[in-house]
């Protein structure tokens, strides 16, 4: 499985965990909610869905509106197929949500993971955010070193392009710092004497870690910040 197909399967499972959908709805949600899939087609989505069905993670059901199925039959068209997450599919998605390895820090995978942070446990969110920040700090250090070595050989436009790339990475690092500090503050608040705070701290879907006021210029996590 390629990295991109793995990200697509993860996103499809996550969206179907929210509600069953047919292919058109899925494609629309992937395009509008997850910017990393703006340029993919049905030719990419449907093989993915077939793979997930064959794995037992999804099941196919006829559309819920009988009149729609009847109209499709009269017109000689196939009724829309609705895809529903199975119990095994939900368990598999939750396993994927718990992963915090280096692949979750990469540009496209991180964007997909971030889109489902509302369903992710706080400690997992923290590890992914800290890993992403570490990866970008390494990238930034290499970019600065490269710029220092080649500055005298670059024309003004190439130099400006490299500076722009560095500024994009620096901006995302600042955004990650805000998120991490907010997650820590939320965790500290819930680890106090209040009743049930320990249980709340490990609840999936808790969004209390988001900063109240965020810079409107923060980067889109789906944006590839550097080549």
Coordinates of C-alpha atoms in Angstrom, one line a residue, residues 1-226:
X1 CA 0.0 0.0 0.0
X2 CA 1.4 3.4 -0.9
X3 CA 1.5 6.2 1.7
X4 CA -1.1 8.2 -0.1
X5 CA -3.6 5.3 -0.4
X6 CA -3.1 4.6 3.3
X7 CA -3.9 8.2 4.1
X8 CA -7.1 8.0 1.9
X9 CA -8.2 4.8 3.7
X10 CA -7.7 6.4 7.1
X11 CA -9.7 9.5 6.0
X12 CA -12.5 7.4 4.6
X13 CA -12.8 5.3 7.7
X14 CA -12.8 8.4 9.9
X15 CA -15.6 10.1 7.9
X16 CA -17.7 7.0 7.9
X17 CA -17.3 6.7 11.6
X18 CA -19.3 9.9 11.8
X19 CA -22.1 8.7 9.6
X20 CA -22.8 6.3 6.6
X21 CA -22.4 8.0 3.2
X22 CA -22.5 7.2 -0.5
X23 CA -19.6 7.8 -2.8
X24 CA -20.6 11.3 -3.9
X25 CA -21.0 12.4 -0.3
X26 CA -17.6 11.0 0.7
X27 CA -15.9 12.6 -2.2
X28 CA -17.4 16.0 -1.4
X29 CA -16.4 15.7 2.3
X30 CA -12.9 14.7 1.3
X31 CA -12.6 17.7 -1.0
X32 CA -14.1 20.3 1.3
X33 CA -13.1 19.1 4.8
X34 CA -9.7 17.6 4.0
X35 CA -7.8 19.8 1.7
X36 CA -5.2 17.3 0.9
X37 CA -7.7 15.4 -1.3
X38 CA -8.7 18.4 -3.4
X39 CA -7.3 16.8 -6.6
X40 CA -8.4 13.2 -6.4
X41 CA -11.1 11.5 -8.5
X42 CA -13.7 8.8 -8.3
X43 CA -11.2 6.5 -10.0
X44 CA -9.1 6.8 -6.8
X45 CA -12.0 6.6 -4.3
X46 CA -13.9 3.6 -5.5
X47 CA -10.9 1.2 -5.5
X48 CA -10.2 2.3 -2.0
X49 CA -13.8 1.6 -1.0
X50 CA -13.7 -1.8 -2.6
X51 CA -10.5 -2.6 -0.7
X52 CA -12.1 -1.6 2.6
X53 CA -15.2 -3.7 1.9
X54 CA -13.0 -6.7 1.0
X55 CA -11.1 -6.2 4.3
X56 CA -14.4 -6.3 6.3
X57 CA -14.1 -2.8 7.5
X58 CA -17.0 -1.4 5.4
X59 CA -20.3 -2.9 4.2
X60 CA -22.4 -1.8 1.2
X61 CA -26.1 -1.1 1.6
X62 CA -28.7 0.2 -0.8
X63 CA -29.8 3.9 -0.5
X64 CA -32.2 4.6 2.3
X65 CA -34.9 6.3 0.2
X66 CA -37.1 3.7 -1.6
X67 CA -38.3 6.2 -4.2
X68 CA -34.7 6.9 -5.2
X69 CA -34.1 3.2 -5.8
X70 CA -37.3 2.9 -7.8
X71 CA -36.5 5.9 -9.9
X72 CA -33.0 4.6 -10.6
X73 CA -34.5 1.2 -11.6
X74 CA -37.0 2.8 -14.0
X75 CA -34.3 4.9 -15.5
X76 CA -32.0 1.9 -15.9
X77 CA -29.4 3.3 -13.5
X78 CA -27.9 1.7 -10.4
X79 CA -29.3 2.8 -7.1
X80 CA -26.7 4.7 -4.9
X81 CA -24.7 2.5 -2.6
X82 CA -24.3 3.6 0.9
X83 CA -21.1 2.7 2.8
X84 CA -21.3 1.9 6.5
X85 CA -18.5 1.3 9.0
X86 CA -18.5 -2.2 10.5
X87 CA -17.5 -3.0 14.1
X88 CA -14.2 -4.3 12.8
X89 CA -13.7 -1.1 10.8
X90 CA -14.3 1.0 13.8
X91 CA -11.8 -1.0 15.8
X92 CA -9.3 -0.7 13.0
X93 CA -9.8 3.1 12.8
X94 CA -9.3 3.4 16.5
X95 CA -6.0 1.5 16.2
X96 CA -4.9 3.8 13.5
X97 CA -5.8 6.8 15.6
X98 CA -3.5 5.6 18.4
X99 CA -0.5 5.5 16.1
X100 CA 2.1 8.2 16.8
X101 CA 5.1 7.1 14.7
X102 CA 7.2 9.2 12.3
X103 CA 4.8 8.8 9.4
X104 CA 2.2 10.8 11.4
X105 CA 4.5 13.8 11.4
X106 CA 4.8 14.1 7.6
X107 CA 2.9 16.8 5.7
X108 CA -0.1 14.9 4.2
X109 CA -0.4 12.3 6.9
X110 CA -0.3 15.0 9.6
X111 CA -3.1 17.0 7.9
X112 CA -5.3 13.9 7.8
X113 CA -4.5 13.1 11.5
X114 CA -5.2 16.6 12.6
X115 CA -8.6 16.6 10.8
X116 CA -9.6 13.8 13.2
X117 CA -8.1 15.2 16.4
X118 CA -11.6 15.6 17.8
X119 CA -11.8 11.8 17.9
X120 CA -8.3 11.3 19.2
X121 CA -7.2 11.0 22.9
X122 CA -5.3 13.9 24.4
X123 CA -2.1 12.1 25.0
X124 CA -2.0 10.8 21.4
X125 CA -2.6 14.4 20.1
X126 CA 0.3 15.6 22.2
X127 CA 2.7 13.0 20.8
X128 CA 1.7 13.7 17.2
X129 CA 1.9 17.5 17.7
X130 CA 5.3 17.3 19.4
X131 CA 6.6 14.9 16.7
X132 CA 5.4 17.2 14.0
X133 CA 7.1 20.2 15.7
X134 CA 10.4 18.2 16.0
X135 CA 10.2 17.2 12.3
X136 CA 9.7 20.8 11.3
X137 CA 12.5 22.1 13.5
X138 CA 14.8 19.7 11.9
X139 CA 13.6 20.8 8.4
X140 CA 14.1 24.4 9.4
X141 CA 17.6 23.8 10.6
X142 CA 18.6 22.2 7.3
X143 CA 17.0 25.0 5.4
X144 CA 18.9 27.7 7.3
X145 CA 22.2 25.8 6.9
X146 CA 21.5 25.4 3.1
X147 CA 20.7 29.1 2.8
X148 CA 23.9 30.1 4.6
X149 CA 26.0 28.0 2.2
X150 CA 24.4 29.1 -1.0
X151 CA 23.3 32.7 -0.3
X152 CA 26.1 34.2 -2.3
X153 CA 25.3 32.1 -5.4
X154 CA 21.5 32.7 -5.5
X155 CA 19.8 35.5 -7.4
X156 CA 17.3 37.7 -5.6
X157 CA 14.2 35.8 -6.7
X158 CA 15.5 32.4 -5.7
X159 CA 16.7 33.8 -2.4
X160 CA 13.3 35.3 -1.7
X161 CA 11.6 32.0 -2.6
X162 CA 13.8 30.2 0.0
X163 CA 13.1 32.8 2.6
X164 CA 9.4 32.4 1.9
X165 CA 9.7 28.6 2.5
X166 CA 11.5 29.2 5.8
X167 CA 8.9 31.7 6.9
X168 CA 6.1 29.1 6.2
X169 CA 7.9 26.5 8.3
X170 CA 8.6 29.0 11.1
X171 CA 4.9 30.0 11.1
X172 CA 3.7 26.4 11.4
X173 CA 6.2 25.8 14.3
X174 CA 4.7 28.8 16.1
X175 CA 1.2 27.5 15.5
X176 CA 2.2 24.1 16.8
X177 CA 3.7 25.7 19.9
X178 CA 0.3 27.4 20.6
X179 CA -1.5 24.1 20.2
X180 CA 0.9 22.2 22.4
X181 CA 0.7 24.8 25.2
X182 CA -3.1 24.8 25.0
X183 CA -3.2 21.0 25.2
X184 CA -0.9 21.1 28.2
X185 CA -3.0 23.8 29.9
X186 CA -6.2 21.8 29.3
X187 CA -4.6 18.7 30.7
X188 CA -3.4 20.5 33.8
X189 CA -6.9 21.9 34.4
X190 CA -8.3 18.4 34.2
X191 CA -5.7 16.9 36.5
X192 CA -6.8 19.1 39.4
X193 CA -9.1 18.2 42.3
X194 CA -12.3 18.3 40.2
X195 CA -14.3 15.1 40.3
X196 CA -13.9 12.9 37.3
X197 CA -11.0 14.9 35.8
X198 CA -8.8 11.9 35.2
X199 CA -11.5 10.2 33.2
X200 CA -12.2 13.3 31.1
X201 CA -8.5 13.6 30.3
X202 CA -8.5 10.4 28.3
X203 CA -11.9 10.8 26.5
X204 CA -11.7 10.7 22.7
X205 CA -13.2 13.7 20.9
X206 CA -12.3 16.2 23.6
X207 CA -11.5 19.5 21.9
X208 CA -10.7 21.6 25.0
X209 CA -7.0 21.7 23.9
X210 CA -7.6 24.2 21.1
X211 CA -6.4 27.7 21.8
X212 CA -9.2 30.3 22.3
X213 CA -7.6 32.9 20.0
X214 CA -5.5 31.7 17.2
X215 CA -3.6 33.7 14.6
X216 CA -5.7 34.1 11.5
X217 CA -2.5 33.7 9.5
X218 CA -1.7 30.2 10.8
X219 CA -0.8 27.7 8.1
X220 CA -3.3 25.2 6.7
X221 CA -2.0 21.9 8.0
X222 CA -2.7 20.3 4.6
X223 CA -0.3 22.7 3.0
X224 CA 3.1 21.3 2.1
X225 CA 5.3 23.8 3.8
X226 CA 8.5 23.0 2.1

